[in-house]
Every structure is written in C-alpha cells, then in structure tokens.
C-alpha cells in the first residue's frame, strides 16, 4: 500500500512539474488562445510597396495564396489547436499577416523539420515560416527575410535568489540543465571553458531525457537553471507559474542570430517579404502579434534580407 501511495505521489510531482495538472493547464488557457478559430488573430491591410516588389515572373504554388510550410514543434511558436489539426501560434499569426500584406490568402502546410529544405527547393511551398535561423550554410541554398531574434533563455525557480545571468562568469559553478547535442550545450561548454581559464568554477551541465524530468529536477533543487529556446520557456513559465527568467542569450553567441522567413534562393520573393515585415513593424501590428504570444522580447527593430548568418562550425 505504501509503495502504491509513493508511486502516486511521484507521478503527481512529475505531472505538476510538466504542467499537466489541471491548474497548470488552466493557467496556460488564460494566457494563450489555442482554439482553431483564433478570434484574437491580428489582421492587417495590404501593403502596396510589398506587392509591387513581387517579381512579375514569380509563380506562387497556388495562385492567390501564400503557401507556407511550418514544422509544428510546440507552443507558442507553432502547435496544433484544440481540434488537433489547425496550426496556431506566433509563426502562423505572422504568416497570416504577411499573406494579408501581399493581398493573398494563407495556406499552411505542416511538415517535419527535416523535410522543409527539400520541399522548399522543389517548389512544394512558397516559403517556410517556422523558426528557421539564418546561417551561412543555409544562405547557400535559400534567401532570408528576418522577423524575430533567436534567443535562448536562462530560467530558474520562481523563488530563486540567483542574480541575472548575462555572461560566462554569472554562470560559474551553477548546475545547468541543457539538452545534449544542442546549440545551447555548445555555448555553455565554451562558457565553462572561459570560466576555467579565468580561474572560476566550471559550469556543471546536467542532462535529462524529457521535459517533465528536467522541470522536476529544477523544482526539487537538484539543478539551479534550465536553458532552452526562450519561447519554449516563456510558455512553460506562463503555464506552470513556478519558474522565472534569469536572463537571455543570443542563439548564436557570441554572434547575433535571427530567425527568418525562408524562400528559394534567387526566387526574388525575399525582398517583398522584407518590405512586408518592415511595414508590419512600422504599423505596430508586428509588435501586437508577438505580444499576443508573450514574445515581445524577441522583437526586431527592422527586417533585413540575407543578413550575416551563423558561421559554419
């Protein structure tokens, strides 16, 4: 009997940590609209300058539509709505605004992340709007129009007294949860090496198999910090109400790393998309879209076509 009670308690702790308890779900529902209707979606006017910048020879996959691929990864960027088929999130909202700016209807095609490069190159869709970061290697095959900063987040327990984490020395000696083989791990390994050279304590990296176990380790005090893409941790913080931000980090540290609309190399569409994005920034609609999904901290001051990307490693 006592073993059974112990198992129930352990399961309850994991569910609570992962935000699967009813209270956590209610918290998420109060902040994010995951309904298929998306009544709160921001709608915009046509942008004549962006429309005029579309090359006359460019042929959309479907006339009158902007066909966009989206690798559905999770809220708040792109996830399935409560009907389990409609793709919603900040990326679909932004895609909708871009389509409306160009005087087109939006068609979103859910794809696996590994499939978007070939699908875009072969002409299955006009663009990819799915948290794709600009890299020098990708620029060899694709064009980019930036629309958001690429950030990682440092998050701690809500009652943590740790100071803000801005640079390597701020993380010296901390126990940090990170995903194996991720860009975050690559950066933190370099941070730890810098700390050791400066005769500071190394960072203690911790690895867990799933999000629930990660969050449980943080709440139980076995770890001090969790590092993941900023948007993911923003969602978890709003859902669970028991973690808070201790800092952010460029996804390409020490270089800047922006997220961009991705189009076929030389298709000519990128310039129109950049103009459309800057139009949304100027009108304030861009900021409204990000704010709707609690991502205003990732806003850009302007969109650029094919800016410097992350170098090849």
PDB file of C-alpha atoms in Angstrom:
ATOM      1  CA  UNK A   1       0.000   0.000   0.000  1.00  0.00           C
ATOM      2  CA  UNK A   2       2.767   2.406   0.953  1.00  0.00           C
ATOM      3  CA  UNK A   3       4.548   1.597  -2.322  1.00  0.00           C
ATOM      4  CA  UNK A   4       1.394   2.407  -4.243  1.00  0.00           C
ATOM      5  CA  UNK A   5       0.989   5.726  -2.432  1.00  0.00           C
ATOM      6  CA  UNK A   6       4.639   6.512  -3.177  1.00  0.00           C
ATOM      7  CA  UNK A   7       4.135   5.847  -6.875  1.00  0.00           C
ATOM      8  CA  UNK A   8       1.042   8.075  -6.941  1.00  0.00           C
ATOM      9  CA  UNK A   9       2.927  10.905  -5.244  1.00  0.00           C
ATOM     10  CA  UNK A  10       5.839  10.582  -7.647  1.00  0.00           C
ATOM     11  CA  UNK A  11       3.534  10.665 -10.662  1.00  0.00           C
ATOM     12  CA  UNK A  12       1.721  13.692  -9.252  1.00  0.00           C
ATOM     13  CA  UNK A  13       5.004  15.549  -8.820  1.00  0.00           C
ATOM     14  CA  UNK A  14       6.026  14.868 -12.396  1.00  0.00           C
ATOM     15  CA  UNK A  15       2.638  15.929 -13.740  1.00  0.00           C
ATOM     16  CA  UNK A  16       2.711  19.122 -11.750  1.00  0.00           C
ATOM     17  CA  UNK A  17       6.253  19.876 -12.879  1.00  0.00           C
ATOM     18  CA  UNK A  18       5.402  19.268 -16.529  1.00  0.00           C
ATOM     19  CA  UNK A  19       2.340  21.493 -16.307  1.00  0.00           C
ATOM     20  CA  UNK A  20      -0.088  18.640 -16.930  1.00  0.00           C
ATOM     21  CA  UNK A  21      -2.070  19.210 -13.764  1.00  0.00           C
ATOM     22  CA  UNK A  22      -5.411  20.942 -14.224  1.00  0.00           C
ATOM     23  CA  UNK A  23      -4.266  24.145 -12.596  1.00  0.00           C
ATOM     24  CA  UNK A  24      -1.310  24.497 -14.925  1.00  0.00           C
ATOM     25  CA  UNK A  25      -3.453  23.887 -17.972  1.00  0.00           C
ATOM     26  CA  UNK A  26      -5.919  26.487 -16.759  1.00  0.00           C
ATOM     27  CA  UNK A  27      -3.031  28.911 -16.411  1.00  0.00           C
ATOM     28  CA  UNK A  28      -1.953  28.287 -19.990  1.00  0.00           C
ATOM     29  CA  UNK A  29      -5.504  28.691 -21.283  1.00  0.00           C
ATOM     30  CA  UNK A  30      -5.801  32.079 -19.574  1.00  0.00           C
ATOM     31  CA  UNK A  31      -2.727  33.392 -21.434  1.00  0.00           C
ATOM     32  CA  UNK A  32      -2.781  31.611 -24.809  1.00  0.00           C
ATOM     33  CA  UNK A  33      -5.625  31.085 -27.250  1.00  0.00           C
ATOM     34  CA  UNK A  34      -5.149  27.624 -28.721  1.00  0.00           C
ATOM     35  CA  UNK A  35      -8.601  27.422 -30.273  1.00  0.00           C
ATOM     36  CA  UNK A  36      -8.877  26.704 -34.019  1.00  0.00           C
ATOM     37  CA  UNK A  37     -10.999  29.844 -34.504  1.00  0.00           C
ATOM     38  CA  UNK A  38      -8.234  32.275 -33.447  1.00  0.00           C
ATOM     39  CA  UNK A  39     -10.654  35.138 -32.957  1.00  0.00           C
ATOM     40  CA  UNK A  40      -7.877  37.286 -31.496  1.00  0.00           C
ATOM     41  CA  UNK A  41      -5.585  36.996 -34.527  1.00  0.00           C
ATOM     42  CA  UNK A  42      -4.231  40.329 -35.773  1.00  0.00           C
ATOM     43  CA  UNK A  43      -5.423  41.215 -39.284  1.00  0.00           C
ATOM     44  CA  UNK A  44      -3.688  43.795 -41.469  1.00  0.00           C
ATOM     45  CA  UNK A  45      -4.125  45.834 -44.634  1.00  0.00           C
ATOM     46  CA  UNK A  46      -2.463  45.250 -47.990  1.00  0.00           C
ATOM     47  CA  UNK A  47       0.991  46.753 -48.388  1.00  0.00           C
ATOM     48  CA  UNK A  48       1.212  48.234 -51.920  1.00  0.00           C
ATOM     49  CA  UNK A  49       5.019  48.533 -51.741  1.00  0.00           C
ATOM     50  CA  UNK A  50       5.414  44.877 -50.824  1.00  0.00           C
ATOM     51  CA  UNK A  51       3.002  43.783 -53.539  1.00  0.00           C
ATOM     52  CA  UNK A  52       4.868  45.868 -56.117  1.00  0.00           C
ATOM     53  CA  UNK A  53       8.139  44.194 -55.088  1.00  0.00           C
ATOM     54  CA  UNK A  54       6.914  40.711 -56.043  1.00  0.00           C
ATOM     55  CA  UNK A  55       8.720  39.830 -59.303  1.00  0.00           C
ATOM     56  CA  UNK A  56       6.366  39.643 -62.271  1.00  0.00           C
ATOM     57  CA  UNK A  57       7.802  36.248 -63.189  1.00  0.00           C
ATOM     58  CA  UNK A  58       7.318  34.749 -59.713  1.00  0.00           C
ATOM     59  CA  UNK A  59       4.677  31.999 -59.692  1.00  0.00           C
ATOM     60  CA  UNK A  60       3.009  31.158 -56.392  1.00  0.00           C
ATOM     61  CA  UNK A  61       2.364  27.459 -55.737  1.00  0.00           C
ATOM     62  CA  UNK A  62      -1.363  28.229 -55.762  1.00  0.00           C
ATOM     63  CA  UNK A  63      -2.483  31.450 -57.446  1.00  0.00           C
ATOM     64  CA  UNK A  64      -3.939  33.887 -54.918  1.00  0.00           C
ATOM     65  CA  UNK A  65      -2.401  32.070 -51.959  1.00  0.00           C
ATOM     66  CA  UNK A  66       0.815  32.206 -49.952  1.00  0.00           C
ATOM     67  CA  UNK A  67       1.699  28.589 -49.270  1.00  0.00           C
ATOM     68  CA  UNK A  68       3.811  28.345 -46.129  1.00  0.00           C
ATOM     69  CA  UNK A  69       5.437  25.291 -44.587  1.00  0.00           C
ATOM     70  CA  UNK A  70       5.515  25.016 -40.805  1.00  0.00           C
ATOM     71  CA  UNK A  71       7.281  22.371 -38.727  1.00  0.00           C
ATOM     72  CA  UNK A  72       4.877  22.042 -35.810  1.00  0.00           C
ATOM     73  CA  UNK A  73       7.084  21.954 -32.727  1.00  0.00           C
ATOM     74  CA  UNK A  74       5.058  23.306 -29.829  1.00  0.00           C
ATOM     75  CA  UNK A  75       3.591  26.451 -28.317  1.00  0.00           C
ATOM     76  CA  UNK A  76       3.898  29.372 -28.504  1.00  0.00           C
ATOM     77  CA  UNK A  77       5.608  29.310 -31.933  1.00  0.00           C
ATOM     78  CA  UNK A  78       3.552  26.696 -33.757  1.00  0.00           C
ATOM     79  CA  UNK A  79       1.364  23.964 -32.366  1.00  0.00           C
ATOM     80  CA  UNK A  80      -1.874  22.173 -33.123  1.00  0.00           C
ATOM     81  CA  UNK A  81      -5.032  23.809 -31.830  1.00  0.00           C
ATOM     82  CA  UNK A  82      -7.552  22.062 -29.635  1.00  0.00           C
ATOM     83  CA  UNK A  83      -9.066  20.451 -32.745  1.00  0.00           C
ATOM     84  CA  UNK A  84      -5.717  18.626 -33.245  1.00  0.00           C
ATOM     85  CA  UNK A  85      -5.437  19.755 -36.888  1.00  0.00           C
ATOM     86  CA  UNK A  86      -5.313  23.556 -37.138  1.00  0.00           C
ATOM     87  CA  UNK A  87      -1.815  25.037 -36.771  1.00  0.00           C
ATOM     88  CA  UNK A  88      -1.756  28.043 -34.433  1.00  0.00           C
ATOM     89  CA  UNK A  89       0.887  30.149 -32.710  1.00  0.00           C
ATOM     90  CA  UNK A  90       3.056  33.187 -33.276  1.00  0.00           C
ATOM     91  CA  UNK A  91       4.526  31.880 -36.541  1.00  0.00           C
ATOM     92  CA  UNK A  92       1.090  31.179 -38.097  1.00  0.00           C
ATOM     93  CA  UNK A  93      -0.081  34.623 -36.926  1.00  0.00           C
ATOM     94  CA  UNK A  94       2.941  36.244 -38.550  1.00  0.00           C
ATOM     95  CA  UNK A  95       2.447  34.179 -41.718  1.00  0.00           C
ATOM     96  CA  UNK A  96      -1.172  35.331 -41.847  1.00  0.00           C
ATOM     97  CA  UNK A  97      -0.121  38.982 -41.552  1.00  0.00           C
ATOM     98  CA  UNK A  98       2.482  38.565 -44.314  1.00  0.00           C
ATOM     99  CA  UNK A  99      -0.076  36.923 -46.605  1.00  0.00           C
ATOM    100  CA  UNK A 100      -2.586  39.703 -45.980  1.00  0.00           C
ATOM    101  CA  UNK A 101       0.124  42.324 -46.603  1.00  0.00           C
ATOM    102  CA  UNK A 102       0.665  40.732 -50.023  1.00  0.00           C
ATOM    103  CA  UNK A 103      -3.069  40.545 -50.742  1.00  0.00           C
ATOM    104  CA  UNK A 104      -3.053  36.755 -50.562  1.00  0.00           C
ATOM    105  CA  UNK A 105      -4.801  34.026 -48.611  1.00  0.00           C
ATOM    106  CA  UNK A 106      -2.666  31.925 -46.292  1.00  0.00           C
ATOM    107  CA  UNK A 107      -2.301  28.177 -46.650  1.00  0.00           C
ATOM    108  CA  UNK A 108      -0.187  26.449 -44.003  1.00  0.00           C
ATOM    109  CA  UNK A 109       1.283  23.023 -44.715  1.00  0.00           C
ATOM    110  CA  UNK A 110       2.508  21.148 -41.603  1.00  0.00           C
ATOM    111  CA  UNK A 111       5.816  19.398 -42.318  1.00  0.00           C
ATOM    112  CA  UNK A 112       8.507  17.526 -40.429  1.00  0.00           C
ATOM    113  CA  UNK A 113      11.501  19.753 -39.669  1.00  0.00           C
ATOM    114  CA  UNK A 114      13.844  17.561 -41.712  1.00  0.00           C
ATOM    115  CA  UNK A 115      11.603  17.846 -44.779  1.00  0.00           C
ATOM    116  CA  UNK A 116      11.300  21.609 -45.257  1.00  0.00           C
ATOM    117  CA  UNK A 117      14.602  22.181 -47.161  1.00  0.00           C
ATOM    118  CA  UNK A 118      13.825  19.685 -49.914  1.00  0.00           C
ATOM    119  CA  UNK A 119      10.169  20.692 -50.044  1.00  0.00           C
ATOM    120  CA  UNK A 120      11.049  24.363 -50.449  1.00  0.00           C
ATOM    121  CA  UNK A 121      13.762  23.686 -53.042  1.00  0.00           C
ATOM    122  CA  UNK A 122      11.394  21.517 -55.094  1.00  0.00           C
ATOM    123  CA  UNK A 123       8.657  24.155 -55.095  1.00  0.00           C
ATOM    124  CA  UNK A 124       6.090  22.498 -52.833  1.00  0.00           C
ATOM    125  CA  UNK A 125       5.576  25.782 -50.997  1.00  0.00           C
ATOM    126  CA  UNK A 126       6.437  29.444 -51.425  1.00  0.00           C
ATOM    127  CA  UNK A 127       8.100  30.000 -48.066  1.00  0.00           C
ATOM    128  CA  UNK A 128       8.949  28.446 -44.712  1.00  0.00           C
ATOM    129  CA  UNK A 129       7.942  30.338 -41.568  1.00  0.00           C
ATOM    130  CA  UNK A 130       8.999  28.009 -38.801  1.00  0.00           C
ATOM    131  CA  UNK A 131      11.680  29.458 -36.514  1.00  0.00           C
ATOM    132  CA  UNK A 132      14.426  28.911 -39.090  1.00  0.00           C
ATOM    133  CA  UNK A 133      17.673  30.622 -38.085  1.00  0.00           C
ATOM    134  CA  UNK A 134      19.902  32.376 -40.608  1.00  0.00           C
ATOM    135  CA  UNK A 135      23.194  30.547 -41.164  1.00  0.00           C
ATOM    136  CA  UNK A 136      25.891  31.000 -43.785  1.00  0.00           C
ATOM    137  CA  UNK A 137      25.459  27.382 -44.855  1.00  0.00           C
ATOM    138  CA  UNK A 138      21.699  27.784 -45.375  1.00  0.00           C
ATOM    139  CA  UNK A 139      22.273  31.021 -47.311  1.00  0.00           C
ATOM    140  CA  UNK A 140      23.994  28.973 -49.999  1.00  0.00           C
ATOM    141  CA  UNK A 141      20.619  27.450 -50.897  1.00  0.00           C
ATOM    142  CA  UNK A 142      17.992  29.825 -49.516  1.00  0.00           C
ATOM    143  CA  UNK A 143      17.119  33.506 -49.146  1.00  0.00           C
ATOM    144  CA  UNK A 144      16.051  35.002 -45.824  1.00  0.00           C
ATOM    145  CA  UNK A 145      13.875  37.844 -44.525  1.00  0.00           C
ATOM    146  CA  UNK A 146      14.382  38.219 -40.779  1.00  0.00           C
ATOM    147  CA  UNK A 147      11.400  38.577 -38.445  1.00  0.00           C
ATOM    148  CA  UNK A 148      12.481  37.661 -34.897  1.00  0.00           C
ATOM    149  CA  UNK A 149      15.531  37.400 -32.670  1.00  0.00           C
ATOM    150  CA  UNK A 150      16.815  33.925 -31.952  1.00  0.00           C
ATOM    151  CA  UNK A 151      17.143  33.715 -28.182  1.00  0.00           C
ATOM    152  CA  UNK A 152      17.841  31.093 -25.543  1.00  0.00           C
ATOM    153  CA  UNK A 153      16.535  31.620 -22.036  1.00  0.00           C
ATOM    154  CA  UNK A 154      18.020  31.061 -18.593  1.00  0.00           C
ATOM    155  CA  UNK A 155      15.145  30.170 -16.260  1.00  0.00           C
ATOM    156  CA  UNK A 156      15.168  29.408 -12.528  1.00  0.00           C
ATOM    157  CA  UNK A 157      12.659  28.547  -9.809  1.00  0.00           C
ATOM    158  CA  UNK A 158      10.210  31.343  -9.123  1.00  0.00           C
ATOM    159  CA  UNK A 159      11.647  31.864  -5.633  1.00  0.00           C
ATOM    160  CA  UNK A 160      15.303  31.636  -6.714  1.00  0.00           C
ATOM    161  CA  UNK A 161      17.667  34.330  -5.472  1.00  0.00           C
ATOM    162  CA  UNK A 162      20.193  33.847  -8.278  1.00  0.00           C
ATOM    163  CA  UNK A 163      21.285  37.130  -9.922  1.00  0.00           C
ATOM    164  CA  UNK A 164      20.759  37.918 -13.594  1.00  0.00           C
ATOM    165  CA  UNK A 165      22.820  35.762 -15.960  1.00  0.00           C
ATOM    166  CA  UNK A 166      24.402  37.825 -18.743  1.00  0.00           C
ATOM    167  CA  UNK A 167      27.886  36.424 -19.304  1.00  0.00           C
ATOM    168  CA  UNK A 168      30.025  33.360 -18.517  1.00  0.00           C
ATOM    169  CA  UNK A 169      31.129  34.477 -15.050  1.00  0.00           C
ATOM    170  CA  UNK A 170      27.475  34.797 -13.964  1.00  0.00           C
ATOM    171  CA  UNK A 171      27.035  31.054 -14.548  1.00  0.00           C
ATOM    172  CA  UNK A 172      30.251  29.891 -12.860  1.00  0.00           C
ATOM    173  CA  UNK A 173      29.631  26.872 -10.640  1.00  0.00           C
ATOM    174  CA  UNK A 174      25.934  26.645 -11.456  1.00  0.00           C
ATOM    175  CA  UNK A 175      24.170  23.358 -12.165  1.00  0.00           C
ATOM    176  CA  UNK A 176      22.509  23.951 -15.524  1.00  0.00           C
ATOM    177  CA  UNK A 177      20.077  21.659 -17.342  1.00  0.00           C
ATOM    178  CA  UNK A 178      20.672  21.588 -21.085  1.00  0.00           C
ATOM    179  CA  UNK A 179      19.826  19.321 -23.992  1.00  0.00           C
ATOM    180  CA  UNK A 180      22.611  17.070 -25.262  1.00  0.00           C
ATOM    181  CA  UNK A 181      23.904  17.974 -28.703  1.00  0.00           C
ATOM    182  CA  UNK A 182      22.063  21.305 -28.785  1.00  0.00           C
ATOM    183  CA  UNK A 183      23.361  24.740 -29.667  1.00  0.00           C
ATOM    184  CA  UNK A 184      22.765  25.706 -26.042  1.00  0.00           C
ATOM    185  CA  UNK A 185      25.145  22.973 -24.918  1.00  0.00           C
ATOM    186  CA  UNK A 186      27.804  24.150 -27.378  1.00  0.00           C
ATOM    187  CA  UNK A 187      27.600  27.688 -25.974  1.00  0.00           C
ATOM    188  CA  UNK A 188      27.638  26.617 -22.320  1.00  0.00           C
ATOM    189  CA  UNK A 189      30.676  24.378 -22.881  1.00  0.00           C
ATOM    190  CA  UNK A 190      32.511  27.425 -24.214  1.00  0.00           C
ATOM    191  CA  UNK A 191      31.289  29.500 -21.257  1.00  0.00           C
ATOM    192  CA  UNK A 192      32.598  26.883 -18.848  1.00  0.00           C
ATOM    193  CA  UNK A 193      35.967  26.823 -20.599  1.00  0.00           C
ATOM    194  CA  UNK A 194      36.195  30.610 -20.303  1.00  0.00           C
ATOM    195  CA  UNK A 195      35.397  30.386 -16.587  1.00  0.00           C
ATOM    196  CA  UNK A 196      38.107  27.796 -16.008  1.00  0.00           C
ATOM    197  CA  UNK A 197      40.645  29.987 -17.822  1.00  0.00           C
ATOM    198  CA  UNK A 198      39.579  32.880 -15.564  1.00  0.00           C
ATOM    199  CA  UNK A 199      40.069  30.598 -12.523  1.00  0.00           C
ATOM    200  CA  UNK A 200      36.359  30.474 -11.836  1.00  0.00           C
ATOM    201  CA  UNK A 201      34.310  27.347 -11.201  1.00  0.00           C
ATOM    202  CA  UNK A 202      33.217  25.367 -14.270  1.00  0.00           C
ATOM    203  CA  UNK A 203      29.552  25.046 -15.166  1.00  0.00           C
ATOM    204  CA  UNK A 204      28.015  21.720 -14.152  1.00  0.00           C
ATOM    205  CA  UNK A 205      25.885  20.580 -17.100  1.00  0.00           C
ATOM    206  CA  UNK A 206      23.007  18.200 -16.407  1.00  0.00           C
ATOM    207  CA  UNK A 207      21.126  16.089 -18.939  1.00  0.00           C
ATOM    208  CA  UNK A 208      17.649  14.565 -18.651  1.00  0.00           C
ATOM    209  CA  UNK A 209      15.518  12.559 -21.037  1.00  0.00           C
ATOM    210  CA  UNK A 210      12.352  14.638 -21.036  1.00  0.00           C
ATOM    211  CA  UNK A 211      10.870  17.998 -20.063  1.00  0.00           C
ATOM    212  CA  UNK A 212       8.968  16.680 -17.055  1.00  0.00           C
ATOM    213  CA  UNK A 213      12.137  15.270 -15.515  1.00  0.00           C
ATOM    214  CA  UNK A 214      14.030  18.476 -16.255  1.00  0.00           C
ATOM    215  CA  UNK A 215      11.439  20.645 -14.547  1.00  0.00           C
ATOM    216  CA  UNK A 216      11.193  18.274 -11.596  1.00  0.00           C
ATOM    217  CA  UNK A 217      14.982  18.455 -11.137  1.00  0.00           C
ATOM    218  CA  UNK A 218      14.779  22.241 -11.127  1.00  0.00           C
ATOM    219  CA  UNK A 219      11.922  22.389  -8.636  1.00  0.00           C
ATOM    220  CA  UNK A 220      13.492  19.793  -6.326  1.00  0.00           C
ATOM    221  CA  UNK A 221      16.754  21.746  -6.108  1.00  0.00           C
ATOM    222  CA  UNK A 222      18.917  19.228  -7.967  1.00  0.00           C
ATOM    223  CA  UNK A 223      19.619  21.915 -10.577  1.00  0.00           C
ATOM    224  CA  UNK A 224      19.878  25.695 -10.460  1.00  0.00           C
ATOM    225  CA  UNK A 225      18.998  26.725 -14.008  1.00  0.00           C
ATOM    226  CA  UNK A 226      17.373  25.339 -17.134  1.00  0.00           C
ATOM    227  CA  UNK A 227      18.438  26.561 -20.591  1.00  0.00           C
ATOM    228  CA  UNK A 228      16.192  26.092 -23.620  1.00  0.00           C
ATOM    229  CA  UNK A 229      14.921  28.198 -26.518  1.00  0.00           C
ATOM    230  CA  UNK A 230      13.463  31.327 -24.936  1.00  0.00           C
ATOM    231  CA  UNK A 231       9.999  30.934 -26.468  1.00  0.00           C
ATOM    232  CA  UNK A 232       9.578  27.443 -25.016  1.00  0.00           C
ATOM    233  CA  UNK A 233      10.467  28.601 -21.513  1.00  0.00           C
ATOM    234  CA  UNK A 234       8.170  31.621 -21.798  1.00  0.00           C
ATOM    235  CA  UNK A 235       5.306  29.227 -22.472  1.00  0.00           C
ATOM    236  CA  UNK A 236       6.257  26.927 -19.567  1.00  0.00           C
ATOM    237  CA  UNK A 237       6.562  29.906 -17.194  1.00  0.00           C
ATOM    238  CA  UNK A 238       3.084  31.129 -18.131  1.00  0.00           C
ATOM    239  CA  UNK A 239       1.697  27.614 -17.895  1.00  0.00           C
ATOM    240  CA  UNK A 240       3.221  26.430 -14.632  1.00  0.00           C
ATOM    241  CA  UNK A 241       3.743  29.737 -12.769  1.00  0.00           C
ATOM    242  CA  UNK A 242       6.755  28.301 -10.888  1.00  0.00           C
ATOM    243  CA  UNK A 243       9.759  29.362 -12.980  1.00  0.00           C
ATOM    244  CA  UNK A 244      11.036  32.799 -13.980  1.00  0.00           C
ATOM    245  CA  UNK A 245      13.586  34.279 -16.369  1.00  0.00           C
ATOM    246  CA  UNK A 246      17.099  34.950 -15.119  1.00  0.00           C
ATOM    247  CA  UNK A 247      18.491  36.087 -18.457  1.00  0.00           C
ATOM    248  CA  UNK A 248      18.585  35.584 -22.210  1.00  0.00           C
ATOM    249  CA  UNK A 249      21.315  34.646 -24.637  1.00  0.00           C
ATOM    250  CA  UNK A 250      21.701  35.041 -28.392  1.00  0.00           C
ATOM    251  CA  UNK A 251      21.179  31.665 -30.032  1.00  0.00           C
ATOM    252  CA  UNK A 252      24.383  32.305 -31.969  1.00  0.00           C
ATOM    253  CA  UNK A 253      26.525  33.603 -29.120  1.00  0.00           C
ATOM    254  CA  UNK A 254      28.852  35.408 -29.457  1.00  0.00           C
ATOM    255  CA  UNK A 255      27.305  36.345 -32.807  1.00  0.00           C
ATOM    256  CA  UNK A 256      23.775  37.586 -33.316  1.00  0.00           C
ATOM    257  CA  UNK A 257      21.294  35.000 -34.585  1.00  0.00           C
ATOM    258  CA  UNK A 258      17.982  35.985 -36.156  1.00  0.00           C
ATOM    259  CA  UNK A 259      15.016  33.917 -37.291  1.00  0.00           C
ATOM    260  CA  UNK A 260      13.784  34.471 -40.831  1.00  0.00           C
ATOM    261  CA  UNK A 261      11.215  33.710 -43.486  1.00  0.00           C
ATOM    262  CA  UNK A 262      12.963  31.244 -45.776  1.00  0.00           C
ATOM    263  CA  UNK A 263      12.491  31.235 -49.560  1.00  0.00           C
ATOM    264  CA  UNK A 264      14.130  29.583 -52.563  1.00  0.00           C
ATOM    265  CA  UNK A 265      17.498  31.068 -53.490  1.00  0.00           C
ATOM    266  CA  UNK A 266      17.113  33.620 -56.244  1.00  0.00           C
ATOM    267  CA  UNK A 267      13.305  33.360 -56.401  1.00  0.00           C
ATOM    268  CA  UNK A 268      13.060  37.123 -55.894  1.00  0.00           C
ATOM    269  CA  UNK A 269      10.393  36.868 -53.202  1.00  0.00           C
ATOM    270  CA  UNK A 270      12.633  37.721 -50.238  1.00  0.00           C
ATOM    271  CA  UNK A 271      12.716  41.461 -50.912  1.00  0.00           C
ATOM    272  CA  UNK A 272       8.913  41.669 -50.957  1.00  0.00           C
ATOM    273  CA  UNK A 273       8.707  39.724 -47.705  1.00  0.00           C
ATOM    274  CA  UNK A 274      11.258  42.032 -46.068  1.00  0.00           C
ATOM    275  CA  UNK A 275       9.254  45.086 -47.161  1.00  0.00           C
ATOM    276  CA  UNK A 276       6.071  43.473 -45.845  1.00  0.00           C
ATOM    277  CA  UNK A 277       7.699  42.709 -42.492  1.00  0.00           C
ATOM    278  CA  UNK A 278       9.026  46.248 -42.126  1.00  0.00           C
ATOM    279  CA  UNK A 279       5.558  47.523 -42.944  1.00  0.00           C
ATOM    280  CA  UNK A 280       4.154  45.444 -40.085  1.00  0.00           C
ATOM    281  CA  UNK A 281       6.861  46.794 -37.769  1.00  0.00           C
ATOM    282  CA  UNK A 282       6.076  50.397 -38.754  1.00  0.00           C
ATOM    283  CA  UNK A 283       2.316  49.936 -38.263  1.00  0.00           C
ATOM    284  CA  UNK A 284       2.712  48.288 -34.843  1.00  0.00           C
ATOM    285  CA  UNK A 285       0.916  45.125 -35.981  1.00  0.00           C
ATOM    286  CA  UNK A 286       4.148  43.136 -35.737  1.00  0.00           C
ATOM    287  CA  UNK A 287       4.530  44.057 -32.082  1.00  0.00           C
ATOM    288  CA  UNK A 288       0.893  43.140 -31.416  1.00  0.00           C
ATOM    289  CA  UNK A 289       1.451  39.682 -32.907  1.00  0.00           C
ATOM    290  CA  UNK A 290       4.461  38.972 -30.707  1.00  0.00           C
ATOM    291  CA  UNK A 291       2.781  40.423 -27.637  1.00  0.00           C
ATOM    292  CA  UNK A 292      -0.222  38.157 -28.191  1.00  0.00           C
ATOM    293  CA  UNK A 293       2.102  35.174 -27.730  1.00  0.00           C
ATOM    294  CA  UNK A 294       4.201  36.758 -24.938  1.00  0.00           C
ATOM    295  CA  UNK A 295       7.237  37.063 -27.233  1.00  0.00           C
ATOM    296  CA  UNK A 296       7.712  40.821 -27.461  1.00  0.00           C
ATOM    297  CA  UNK A 297      11.247  40.397 -26.041  1.00  0.00           C
ATOM    298  CA  UNK A 298      12.203  38.687 -29.304  1.00  0.00           C
ATOM    299  CA  UNK A 299      11.122  41.631 -31.485  1.00  0.00           C
ATOM    300  CA  UNK A 300      13.395  43.098 -34.151  1.00  0.00           C
ATOM    301  CA  UNK A 301      13.624  46.815 -34.857  1.00  0.00           C
ATOM    302  CA  UNK A 302      13.791  46.097 -38.597  1.00  0.00           C
ATOM    303  CA  UNK A 303      13.753  43.200 -41.043  1.00  0.00           C
ATOM    304  CA  UNK A 304      16.749  42.506 -43.278  1.00  0.00           C
ATOM    305  CA  UNK A 305      17.246  40.432 -46.392  1.00  0.00           C
ATOM    306  CA  UNK A 306      20.071  37.905 -46.139  1.00  0.00           C
ATOM    307  CA  UNK A 307      21.977  39.443 -43.204  1.00  0.00           C
ATOM    308  CA  UNK A 308      25.185  37.819 -41.906  1.00  0.00           C
ATOM    309  CA  UNK A 309      24.298  34.383 -40.563  1.00  0.00           C
ATOM    310  CA  UNK A 310      25.885  31.995 -38.126  1.00  0.00           C
ATOM    311  CA  UNK A 311      29.215  30.693 -39.442  1.00  0.00           C
ATOM    312  CA  UNK A 312      29.838  27.097 -40.382  1.00  0.00           C
ATOM    313  CA  UNK A 313      31.122  25.053 -37.445  1.00  0.00           C
TER     314      UNK A 313
END
